[in-house]
Amino acid sequence: MDKVMRLASENGLMIFSKSSCCLCYTVNILFSDQLGVSPYVHEIDQDPEGKEIEKALIRMGCSSPVPAVFIGGKLVGSTNEVMSLHLSGNLLPLLKPYYSFN
Amino acid sequence: MNSTSTQFAVQTNMIYETIHQVGMWGDFKVDGFLNTSSPLILDVETQLGNQSEDSSHGTVGGSLKYDQEGSKPVDKVLRRLAQNREAARKSRLRKKAYVQQLESSKIRLLQLEQELERARQQNQYASGGIDVSQLGYTGNLKPGIATFEMEYGNWVEEQNKQTTEMRKALQSHIGEIELRILVDCSMRHYFDLFRIKANAGKTDVFYLMSGVWKTAAERFFLWIGGFRPSELLKILTPHFGQLTDQQQAEAGNLQQSCQQAEDALSLGMEKLQQILAETIATGQLGEGNYLPQINAAMEKLEALVRFVNQADHLRQETLQQMSRILTTRQAARGLLALGEYFERLRALSSQWSSSPCESA
């Protein structure tokens, strides 16, 4: 879907989320509090095209529509994939370009 | 003339006997047949010759013909009777099969009840005398939970066996290949636990979260329905044996990333608690009518299942990553240490439950 890919390529690090979704909040916290990066969060329940975005994310292979994490314009996956990446040590290298240096 | 009418009477009797017998089989409406408007008229001459060939079982020979005016022809009646016999036979067989199935189900139910009682007693003993029923679970046990209690009981038994086997294996200096098999087996056993927990979570996530299925001391360390993986890593690390620098660095990173993931999940859980509390408390607390709030809260509970699954996923990933970093022998030592750690916790629970109460 165009909107999904456009948003993903415009924002190097982004999370498709729903405002009521606590796992989305978890992934956001992991990135911002624990890892020191600032992902762009797009709440699809507040987007009039939310339903299409949700379908598109599932079509792209995301295990659950939200949270859907994109890094460098590519779909990384949902919570499972992010956690696996992090524990295997492969998440931090992907995030290097997006660190904000205080 | 007399002989003819006698034979007519005999043949008629044989028909009625057949009808009566079929009626006994229960599948043939005797009354309906007898009430047919078409009268039976026997071809006397034909049946005279076939008298001796009639069987004694009451089956009507093929020598009878009926009125031509539109009543049922002979062969159709015979076919109908034969079909009825067949239907009756099949009915009897079905009934027999059903009764057998009931009997075996009854036996199975008794077995399950016994196992459940045993599991409950074990749980009661190990959890410090807390009667599970006091916690309100016995009466409200969802069906899938009884299965889980049984499966978990078996899982613990198998776990203890595997720990013992691992202990013996390491003491006996067995070969790398056999050790690898034991390690893989042990890992798969933990993955089994996460699988049966996932099934239980679909049925009753509150039950899983409460930890009532674990022993008391284990429950003290409960984090989102199970053990906290980063804590376990801390406990187990000294027991792997000598680690290379590379291994130490990787283990350190795993420890840290695990901790970070846990903290994020914990904060997410707090958010969920907050949202659930707000959902239940919306509107006038005190107005007495709160069905909409309950319904809204029910939807939120699905998120809880996702959290427990996520926590188990974290536990599984931690085990897998650790196993990747370590050699076979190091992993074996780690798994032995892990197994015995939980054995000790369960032993503590037993000891505690059987220790005398101190009077105030």
GROMACS .gro file of C-alpha atoms in nm:
model
  462
    1MET     CA    1   0.000   0.000   0.000
    2ASP     CA    2   0.128   0.338  -0.099
    3LYS     CA    3   0.065   0.520   0.226
    4VAL     CA    4   0.243   0.253   0.429
    5MET     CA    5   0.552   0.252   0.207
    6ARG     CA    6   0.555   0.631   0.185
    7LEU     CA    7   0.541   0.673   0.560
    8ALA     CA    8   0.801   0.400   0.610
    9SER     CA    9   1.047   0.553   0.367
   10GLU     CA   10   0.993   0.906   0.497
   11ASN     CA   11   1.066   0.799   0.853
   12GLY     CA   12   1.372   0.583   0.898
   13LEU     CA   13   1.246   0.435   1.221
   14MET     CA   14   0.871   0.401   1.260
   15ILE     CA   15   0.603   0.204   1.437
   16PHE     CA   16   0.247   0.158   1.315
   17SER     CA   17   0.045   0.151   1.634
   18LYS     CA   18  -0.301   0.178   1.789
   19SER     CA   19  -0.350   0.417   2.078
   20SER     CA   20  -0.521   0.146   2.286
   21CYS     CA   21  -0.256  -0.121   2.215
   22CYS     CA   22  -0.030  -0.187   2.511
   23LEU     CA   23   0.215  -0.405   2.319
   24CYS     CA   24   0.264  -0.113   2.081
   25TYR     CA   25   0.339   0.098   2.385
   26THR     CA   26   0.587  -0.172   2.497
   27VAL     CA   27   0.779  -0.163   2.169
   28ASN     CA   28   0.778   0.217   2.173
   29ILE     CA   29   0.917   0.217   2.529
   30LEU     CA   30   1.185  -0.032   2.429
   31PHE     CA   31   1.306   0.197   2.153
   32SER     CA   32   1.273   0.530   2.331
   33ASP     CA   33   1.343   0.452   2.698
   34GLN     CA   34   1.578   0.157   2.672
   35LEU     CA   35   1.759   0.200   2.344
   36GLY     CA   36   1.776   0.577   2.314
   37VAL     CA   37   1.611   0.621   1.974
   38SER     CA   38   1.296   0.811   1.880
   39PRO     CA   39   1.067   0.617   1.648
   40TYR     CA   40   0.791   0.793   1.458
   41VAL     CA   41   0.465   0.645   1.584
   42HIS     CA   42   0.165   0.642   1.352
   43GLU     CA   43  -0.162   0.562   1.534
   44ILE     CA   44  -0.373   0.389   1.271
   45ASP     CA   45  -0.690   0.401   1.483
   46GLN     CA   46  -0.671   0.778   1.445
   47ASP     CA   47  -0.616   0.752   1.069
   48PRO     CA   48  -0.925   0.750   0.846
   49GLU     CA   49  -0.745   0.498   0.622
   50GLY     CA   50  -0.665   0.284   0.925
   51LYS     CA   51  -0.848  -0.027   0.803
   52GLU     CA   52  -0.661  -0.032   0.471
   53ILE     CA   53  -0.331   0.019   0.650
   54GLU     CA   54  -0.413  -0.273   0.877
   55LYS     CA   55  -0.493  -0.500   0.581
   56ALA     CA   56  -0.180  -0.388   0.400
   57LEU     CA   57   0.040  -0.465   0.699
   58ILE     CA   58  -0.104  -0.817   0.728
   59ARG     CA   59  -0.057  -0.867   0.353
   60MET     CA   60   0.305  -0.765   0.392
   61GLY     CA   61   0.350  -1.054   0.632
   62CYS     CA   62   0.330  -0.885   0.969
   63SER     CA   63   0.219  -1.143   1.228
   64SER     CA   64  -0.017  -0.892   1.385
   65PRO     CA   65  -0.105  -0.559   1.226
   66VAL     CA   66   0.017  -0.361   1.524
   67PRO     CA   67   0.280  -0.295   1.632
   68ALA     CA   68   0.448  -0.297   1.291
   69VAL     CA   69   0.808  -0.180   1.300
   70PHE     CA   70   0.986  -0.042   0.994
   71ILE     CA   71   1.357   0.033   0.996
   72GLY     CA   72   1.513   0.202   0.694
   73GLY     CA   73   1.190   0.161   0.500
   74LYS     CA   74   1.183  -0.217   0.547
   75LEU     CA   75   0.934  -0.413   0.755
   76VAL     CA   76   1.108  -0.571   1.054
   77GLY     CA   77   0.794  -0.727   1.199
   78SER     CA   78   0.583  -0.719   1.511
   79THR     CA   79   0.672  -0.761   1.880
   80ASN     CA   80   0.802  -1.119   1.839
   81GLU     CA   81   1.042  -1.025   1.561
   82VAL     CA   82   1.167  -0.716   1.741
   83MET     CA   83   1.232  -0.911   2.062
   84SER     CA   84   1.409  -1.193   1.876
   85LEU     CA   85   1.625  -0.942   1.689
   86HIS     CA   86   1.715  -0.764   2.008
   87LEU     CA   87   1.807  -1.079   2.200
   88SER     CA   88   2.018  -1.207   1.914
   89GLY     CA   89   2.207  -0.877   1.915
   90ASN     CA   90   2.097  -0.780   1.567
   91LEU     CA   91   1.866  -0.491   1.652
   92LEU     CA   92   2.122  -0.242   1.779
   93PRO     CA   93   2.328  -0.243   1.456
   94LEU     CA   94   2.009  -0.163   1.263
   95LEU     CA   95   1.937   0.131   1.494
   96LYS     CA   96   2.283   0.288   1.472
   97PRO     CA   97   2.188   0.547   1.209
   98TYR     CA   98   1.903   0.668   1.426
   99TYR     CA   99   2.075   0.733   1.755
  100SER     CA  100   2.031   1.086   1.887
  101PHE     CA  101   2.348   1.199   2.049
  102ASN     CA  102   2.291   1.414   2.357
  103MET     CA  103  -6.253  -7.676  -0.005
  104ASN     CA  104  -6.168  -7.745   0.351
  105SER     CA  105  -5.801  -7.805   0.281
  106THR     CA  106  -5.780  -7.488   0.079
  107SER     CA  107  -5.920  -7.271   0.353
  108THR     CA  108  -5.694  -7.441   0.605
  109GLN     CA  109  -5.392  -7.368   0.398
  110PHE     CA  110  -5.515  -7.016   0.346
  111ALA     CA  111  -5.541  -6.983   0.720
  112VAL     CA  112  -5.194  -7.128   0.767
  113GLN     CA  113  -5.041  -6.898   0.511
  114THR     CA  114  -5.222  -6.601   0.656
  115ASN     CA  115  -5.091  -6.697   0.996
  116MET     CA  116  -4.742  -6.716   0.858
  117ILE     CA  117  -4.777  -6.367   0.716
  118TYR     CA  118  -4.905  -6.237   1.045
  119GLU     CA  119  -4.624  -6.418   1.224
  120THR     CA  120  -4.373  -6.254   0.994
  121ILE     CA  121  -4.531  -5.917   1.051
  122HIS     CA  122  -4.530  -5.981   1.424
  123GLN     CA  123  -4.164  -6.081   1.420
  124VAL     CA  124  -4.070  -5.776   1.219
  125GLY     CA  125  -4.274  -5.569   1.456
  126MET     CA  126  -4.066  -5.705   1.744
  127TRP     CA  127  -3.756  -5.576   1.572
  128GLY     CA  128  -3.907  -5.240   1.621
  129ASP     CA  129  -3.857  -5.098   1.280
  130PHE     CA  130  -4.176  -5.196   1.114
  131LYS     CA  131  -4.512  -5.048   1.180
  132VAL     CA  132  -4.726  -5.356   1.218
  133ASP     CA  133  -5.048  -5.168   1.254
  134GLY     CA  134  -4.991  -4.969   0.938
  135PHE     CA  135  -4.941  -5.281   0.736
  136LEU     CA  136  -5.241  -5.459   0.875
  137ASN     CA  137  -5.454  -5.158   0.810
  138THR     CA  138  -5.386  -5.148   0.439
  139SER     CA  139  -5.704  -5.119   0.254
  140SER     CA  140  -5.592  -5.374   0.001
  141PRO     CA  141  -5.698  -5.716   0.110
  142LEU     CA  142  -5.473  -6.016   0.086
  143ILE     CA  143  -5.594  -6.277  -0.151
  144LEU     CA  144  -5.383  -6.583  -0.175
  145ASP     CA  145  -5.320  -6.777  -0.486
  146VAL     CA  146  -5.410  -7.104  -0.323
  147GLU     CA  147  -5.316  -7.334  -0.606
  148THR     CA  148  -4.965  -7.197  -0.632
  149GLN     CA  149  -4.892  -7.211  -0.263
  150LEU     CA  150  -5.027  -7.564  -0.234
  151GLY     CA  151  -4.729  -7.688  -0.425
  152ASN     CA  152  -4.479  -7.478  -0.229
  153GLN     CA  153  -4.614  -7.555   0.116
  154SER     CA  154  -4.334  -7.788   0.215
  155GLU     CA  155  -4.067  -7.546   0.104
  156ASP     CA  156  -4.175  -7.271   0.332
  157SER     CA  157  -3.912  -7.211   0.599
  158SER     CA  158  -3.997  -7.239   0.964
  159HIS     CA  159  -3.866  -6.893   1.044
  160GLY     CA  160  -4.182  -6.737   0.938
  161THR     CA  161  -4.044  -6.598   0.615
  162VAL     CA  162  -4.314  -6.596   0.363
  163GLY     CA  163  -4.238  -6.801   0.053
  164GLY     CA  164  -4.258  -6.652  -0.288
  165SER     CA  165  -4.585  -6.828  -0.366
  166LEU     CA  166  -4.824  -6.561  -0.255
  167LYS     CA  167  -4.975  -6.321  -0.494
  168TYR     CA  168  -5.189  -6.026  -0.398
  169ASP     CA  169  -5.486  -5.859  -0.545
  170GLN     CA  170  -5.404  -5.706  -0.879
  171GLU     CA  171  -5.611  -5.395  -0.813
  172GLY     CA  172  -5.328  -5.183  -0.681
  173SER     CA  173  -5.219  -5.329  -0.354
  174LYS     CA  174  -4.850  -5.397  -0.299
  175PRO     CA  175  -4.709  -5.680  -0.512
  176VAL     CA  176  -4.541  -5.971  -0.338
  177ASP     CA  177  -4.181  -5.896  -0.421
  178LYS     CA  178  -4.214  -5.539  -0.298
  179VAL     CA  179  -4.350  -5.659   0.033
  180LEU     CA  180  -4.069  -5.909   0.063
  181ARG     CA  181  -3.814  -5.645  -0.020
  182ARG     CA  182  -3.968  -5.412   0.233
  183LEU     CA  183  -3.957  -5.681   0.499
  184ALA     CA  184  -3.594  -5.758   0.419
  185GLN     CA  185  -3.504  -5.388   0.435
  186ASN     CA  186  -3.674  -5.359   0.768
  187ARG     CA  187  -3.479  -5.654   0.900
  188GLU     CA  188  -3.159  -5.496   0.777
  189ALA     CA  189  -3.247  -5.161   0.932
  190ALA     CA  190  -3.324  -5.330   1.260
  191ARG     CA  191  -2.991  -5.512   1.252
  192LYS     CA  192  -2.802  -5.191   1.182
  193SER     CA  193  -2.992  -5.018   1.460
  194ARG     CA  194  -2.886  -5.285   1.703
  195LEU     CA  195  -2.523  -5.253   1.595
  196ARG     CA  196  -2.530  -4.874   1.630
  197LYS     CA  197  -2.676  -4.904   1.976
  198LYS     CA  198  -2.408  -5.152   2.075
  199ALA     CA  199  -2.132  -4.922   1.947
  200TYR     CA  200  -2.282  -4.624   2.130
  201VAL     CA  201  -2.303  -4.813   2.457
  202GLN     CA  202  -1.942  -4.924   2.421
  203GLN     CA  203  -1.836  -4.566   2.358
  204LEU     CA  204  -2.024  -4.452   2.668
  205GLU     CA  205  -1.854  -4.719   2.878
  206SER     CA  206  -1.505  -4.622   2.765
  207SER     CA  207  -1.583  -4.252   2.813
  208LYS     CA  208  -1.694  -4.329   3.166
  209ILE     CA  209  -1.365  -4.504   3.238
  210ARG     CA  210  -1.169  -4.215   3.089
  211LEU     CA  211  -1.365  -3.967   3.301
  212LEU     CA  212  -1.285  -4.163   3.617
  213GLN     CA  213  -0.918  -4.167   3.520
  214LEU     CA  214  -0.916  -3.792   3.461
  215GLU     CA  215  -1.089  -3.725   3.790
  216GLN     CA  216  -0.834  -3.935   3.972
  217GLU     CA  217  -0.542  -3.758   3.807
  218LEU     CA  218  -0.698  -3.422   3.879
  219GLU     CA  219  -0.739  -3.512   4.245
  220ARG     CA  220  -0.380  -3.628   4.260
  221ALA     CA  221  -0.255  -3.313   4.089
  222ARG     CA  222  -0.462  -3.099   4.319
  223GLN     CA  223  -0.329  -3.278   4.623
  224GLN     CA  224   0.025  -3.234   4.497
  225ASN     CA  225  -0.040  -2.868   4.440
  226GLN     CA  226  -0.199  -2.832   4.780
  227TYR     CA  227   0.093  -3.000   4.952
  228ALA     CA  228   0.357  -2.811   4.764
  229SER     CA  229   0.187  -2.474   4.786
  230GLY     CA  230   0.190  -2.458   5.158
  231GLY     CA  231  -0.145  -2.608   5.235
  232ILE     CA  232  -0.338  -2.354   5.036
  233ASP     CA  233  -0.651  -2.526   4.917
  234VAL     CA  234  -0.693  -2.440   4.552
  235SER     CA  235  -1.066  -2.436   4.603
  236GLN     CA  236  -1.029  -2.150   4.851
  237LEU     CA  237  -0.895  -1.940   4.571
  238GLY     CA  238  -1.222  -1.989   4.392
  239TYR     CA  239  -1.078  -2.188   4.109
  240THR     CA  240  -1.218  -2.534   4.172
  241GLY     CA  241  -1.578  -2.438   4.121
  242ASN     CA  242  -1.499  -2.213   3.828
  243LEU     CA  243  -1.236  -2.429   3.662
  244LYS     CA  244  -1.264  -2.387   3.290
  245PRO     CA  245  -1.243  -2.721   3.110
  246GLY     CA  246  -0.908  -2.647   2.945
  247ILE     CA  247  -0.752  -2.580   3.283
  248ALA     CA  248  -0.811  -2.931   3.414
  249THR     CA  249  -0.620  -3.050   3.110
  250PHE     CA  250  -0.344  -2.799   3.179
  251GLU     CA  251  -0.308  -2.906   3.544
  252MET     CA  252  -0.268  -3.265   3.432
  253GLU     CA  253  -0.022  -3.176   3.155
  254TYR     CA  254   0.179  -2.952   3.384
  255GLY     CA  255   0.196  -3.223   3.652
  256ASN     CA  256   0.336  -3.460   3.390
  257TRP     CA  257   0.573  -3.190   3.270
  258VAL     CA  258   0.723  -3.143   3.618
  259GLU     CA  259   0.765  -3.518   3.662
  260GLU     CA  260   0.944  -3.543   3.329
  261GLN     CA  261   1.153  -3.236   3.414
  262ASN     CA  262   1.277  -3.400   3.735
  263LYS     CA  263   1.366  -3.716   3.543
  264GLN     CA  264   1.560  -3.518   3.285
  265THR     CA  265   1.748  -3.324   3.552
  266THR     CA  266   1.852  -3.650   3.717
  267GLU     CA  267   1.959  -3.790   3.381
  268MET     CA  268   2.162  -3.477   3.303
  269ARG     CA  269   2.332  -3.498   3.642
  270LYS     CA  270   2.432  -3.859   3.582
  271ALA     CA  271   2.544  -3.782   3.226
  272LEU     CA  272   2.774  -3.499   3.333
  273GLN     CA  273   2.919  -3.705   3.616
  274SER     CA  274   2.982  -3.998   3.387
  275HIS     CA  275   3.166  -3.794   3.120
  276ILE     CA  276   2.954  -3.920   2.831
  277GLY     CA  277   3.037  -3.829   2.473
  278GLU     CA  278   2.955  -3.504   2.297
  279ILE     CA  279   2.688  -3.656   2.074
  280GLU     CA  280   2.488  -3.818   2.355
  281LEU     CA  281   2.518  -3.501   2.558
  282ARG     CA  282   2.390  -3.296   2.263
  283ILE     CA  283   2.086  -3.523   2.244
  284LEU     CA  284   2.017  -3.467   2.614
  285VAL     CA  285   2.056  -3.091   2.574
  286ASP     CA  286   1.823  -3.075   2.273
  287CYS     CA  287   1.572  -3.293   2.456
  288SER     CA  288   1.583  -3.067   2.757
  289MET     CA  289   1.538  -2.754   2.545
  290ARG     CA  290   1.242  -2.907   2.365
  291HIS     CA  291   1.090  -2.992   2.702
  292TYR     CA  292   1.094  -2.624   2.798
  293PHE     CA  293   0.939  -2.534   2.465
  294ASP     CA  294   0.666  -2.790   2.544
  295LEU     CA  295   0.591  -2.597   2.861
  296PHE     CA  296   0.544  -2.274   2.668
  297ARG     CA  297   0.316  -2.458   2.426
  298ILE     CA  298   0.087  -2.598   2.695
  299LYS     CA  299   0.085  -2.259   2.866
  300ALA     CA  300  -0.022  -2.097   2.539
  301ASN     CA  301  -0.317  -2.336   2.520
  302ALA     CA  302  -0.411  -2.266   2.881
  303GLY     CA  303  -0.384  -1.893   2.815
  304LYS     CA  304  -0.652  -1.916   2.549
  305THR     CA  305  -0.884  -2.069   2.809
  306ASP     CA  306  -0.806  -1.873   3.125
  307VAL     CA  307  -0.530  -1.612   3.122
  308PHE     CA  308  -0.605  -1.500   3.478
  309TYR     CA  309  -0.536  -1.852   3.596
  310LEU     CA  310  -0.195  -1.849   3.426
  311MET     CA  311  -0.112  -1.503   3.557
  312SER     CA  312  -0.201  -1.598   3.914
  313GLY     CA  313   0.065  -1.867   3.922
  314VAL     CA  314  -0.166  -2.085   4.130
  315TRP     CA  315  -0.044  -2.377   3.922
  316LYS     CA  316   0.310  -2.331   4.058
  317THR     CA  317   0.443  -2.399   4.406
  318ALA     CA  318   0.446  -2.120   4.664
  319ALA     CA  319   0.814  -2.032   4.646
  320GLU     CA  320   0.804  -2.026   4.265
  321ARG     CA  321   0.505  -1.797   4.286
  322PHE     CA  322   0.708  -1.548   4.486
  323PHE     CA  323   0.927  -1.490   4.179
  324LEU     CA  324   0.638  -1.474   3.933
  325TRP     CA  325   0.667  -1.228   3.646
  326ILE     CA  326   0.391  -1.222   3.382
  327GLY     CA  327   0.295  -1.583   3.435
  328GLY     CA  328   0.641  -1.738   3.471
  329PHE     CA  329   1.006  -1.692   3.555
  330ARG     CA  330   1.201  -1.373   3.482
  331PRO     CA  331   1.461  -1.472   3.220
  332SER     CA  332   1.723  -1.209   3.308
  333GLU     CA  333   1.721  -1.322   3.672
  334LEU     CA  334   1.773  -1.680   3.565
  335LEU     CA  335   2.065  -1.579   3.344
  336LYS     CA  336   2.226  -1.409   3.642
  337ILE     CA  337   2.182  -1.720   3.857
  338LEU     CA  338   2.303  -1.965   3.595
  339THR     CA  339   2.605  -1.781   3.451
  340PRO     CA  340   2.854  -1.898   3.718
  341HIS     CA  341   2.761  -2.260   3.643
  342PHE     CA  342   2.837  -2.277   3.272
  343GLY     CA  343   3.207  -2.326   3.337
  344GLN     CA  344   3.487  -2.126   3.184
  345LEU     CA  345   3.367  -1.888   2.911
  346THR     CA  346   3.581  -1.738   2.637
  347ASP     CA  347   3.600  -1.361   2.606
  348GLN     CA  348   3.373  -1.377   2.304
  349GLN     CA  349   3.121  -1.587   2.499
  350GLN     CA  350   3.135  -1.353   2.795
  351ALA     CA  351   3.068  -1.050   2.575
  352GLU     CA  352   2.776  -1.222   2.402
  353ALA     CA  353   2.634  -1.345   2.732
  354GLY     CA  354   2.662  -0.995   2.872
  355ASN     CA  355   2.478  -0.851   2.573
  356LEU     CA  356   2.209  -1.115   2.602
  357GLN     CA  357   2.168  -1.034   2.971
  358GLN     CA  358   2.133  -0.665   2.896
  359SER     CA  359   1.894  -0.696   2.601
  360CYS     CA  360   1.683  -0.944   2.796
  361GLN     CA  361   1.663  -0.699   3.085
  362GLN     CA  362   1.561  -0.419   2.850
  363ALA     CA  363   1.290  -0.629   2.687
  364GLU     CA  364   1.159  -0.728   3.030
  365ASP     CA  365   1.146  -0.370   3.150
  366ALA     CA  366   0.957  -0.263   2.838
  367LEU     CA  367   0.709  -0.548   2.885
  368SER     CA  368   0.665  -0.459   3.253
  369LEU     CA  369   0.585  -0.100   3.164
  370GLY     CA  370   0.344  -0.221   2.896
  371MET     CA  371   0.170  -0.438   3.156
  372GLU     CA  372   0.139  -0.140   3.389
  373LYS     CA  373  -0.023   0.054   3.105
  374LEU     CA  374  -0.265  -0.235   3.050
  375GLN     CA  375  -0.354  -0.241   3.420
  376GLN     CA  376  -0.416   0.132   3.409
  377ILE     CA  377  -0.637   0.105   3.102
  378LEU     CA  378  -0.831  -0.188   3.248
  379ALA     CA  379  -0.887  -0.003   3.576
  380GLU     CA  380  -1.005   0.306   3.388
  381THR     CA  381  -1.239   0.096   3.171
  382ILE     CA  382  -1.400  -0.066   3.474
  383ALA     CA  383  -1.429   0.263   3.660
  384THR     CA  384  -1.587   0.474   3.383
  385GLY     CA  385  -1.922   0.627   3.450
  386GLN     CA  386  -2.076   0.669   3.790
  387LEU     CA  387  -1.916   0.430   4.036
  388GLY     CA  388  -2.216   0.357   4.251
  389GLU     CA  389  -2.497   0.377   3.998
  390GLY     CA  390  -2.540  -0.001   4.015
  391ASN     CA  391  -2.566  -0.064   3.643
  392TYR     CA  392  -2.232  -0.154   3.492
  393LEU     CA  393  -2.280  -0.405   3.214
  394PRO     CA  394  -2.128  -0.179   2.945
  395GLN     CA  395  -1.810  -0.134   3.152
  396ILE     CA  396  -1.778  -0.510   3.203
  397ASN     CA  397  -1.823  -0.575   2.833
  398ALA     CA  398  -1.563  -0.314   2.745
  399ALA     CA  399  -1.323  -0.464   2.999
  400MET     CA  400  -1.371  -0.812   2.851
  401GLU     CA  401  -1.230  -0.687   2.521
  402LYS     CA  402  -0.922  -0.552   2.696
  403LEU     CA  403  -0.851  -0.893   2.846
  404GLU     CA  404  -0.745  -1.021   2.504
  405ALA     CA  405  -0.443  -0.795   2.532
  406LEU     CA  406  -0.346  -0.979   2.850
  407VAL     CA  407  -0.321  -1.306   2.657
  408ARG     CA  408  -0.083  -1.136   2.412
  409PHE     CA  409   0.135  -1.018   2.700
  410VAL     CA  410   0.165  -1.362   2.856
  411ASN     CA  411   0.250  -1.506   2.515
  412GLN     CA  412   0.509  -1.234   2.466
  413ALA     CA  413   0.668  -1.307   2.805
  414ASP     CA  414   0.688  -1.678   2.720
  415HIS     CA  415   0.836  -1.589   2.383
  416LEU     CA  416   1.101  -1.390   2.566
  417ARG     CA  417   1.177  -1.690   2.789
  418GLN     CA  418   1.206  -1.919   2.489
  419GLU     CA  419   1.428  -1.676   2.297
  420THR     CA  420   1.656  -1.635   2.599
  421LEU     CA  421   1.699  -2.012   2.626
  422GLN     CA  422   1.769  -2.042   2.255
  423GLN     CA  423   2.019  -1.758   2.246
  424MET     CA  424   2.200  -1.891   2.550
  425SER     CA  425   2.220  -2.232   2.390
  426ARG     CA  426   2.363  -2.073   2.076
  427ILE     CA  427   2.638  -1.895   2.268
  428LEU     CA  428   2.743  -2.198   2.473
  429THR     CA  429   2.916  -2.524   2.386
  430THR     CA  430   2.723  -2.847   2.435
  431ARG     CA  431   2.887  -2.921   2.767
  432GLN     CA  432   2.836  -2.566   2.893
  433ALA     CA  433   2.471  -2.580   2.789
  434ALA     CA  434   2.432  -2.915   2.966
  435ARG     CA  435   2.573  -2.768   3.287
  436GLY     CA  436   2.344  -2.469   3.250
  437LEU     CA  437   2.037  -2.686   3.201
  438LEU     CA  438   2.130  -2.902   3.499
  439ALA     CA  439   2.171  -2.591   3.710
  440LEU     CA  440   1.836  -2.459   3.587
  441GLY     CA  441   1.661  -2.789   3.657
  442GLU     CA  442   1.802  -2.815   4.005
  443TYR     CA  443   1.726  -2.451   4.081
  444PHE     CA  444   1.356  -2.516   4.024
  445GLU     CA  445   1.377  -2.844   4.216
  446ARG     CA  446   1.515  -2.649   4.512
  447LEU     CA  447   1.237  -2.393   4.488
  448ARG     CA  448   0.979  -2.670   4.487
  449ALA     CA  449   1.155  -2.840   4.780
  450LEU     CA  450   1.145  -2.511   4.969
  451SER     CA  451   0.771  -2.492   4.905
  452SER     CA  452   0.721  -2.846   5.040
  453GLN     CA  453   0.931  -2.780   5.344
  454TRP     CA  454   0.749  -2.458   5.414
  455SER     CA  455   0.408  -2.619   5.377
  456SER     CA  456   0.491  -2.893   5.626
  457SER     CA  457   0.664  -2.673   5.884
  458PRO     CA  458   0.467  -2.613   6.205
  459CYS     CA  459   0.288  -2.282   6.241
  460GLU     CA  460   0.431  -2.051   6.500
  461SER     CA  461   0.177  -1.946   6.758
  462ALA     CA  462   0.154  -1.572   6.818
   0.00000   0.00000   0.00000
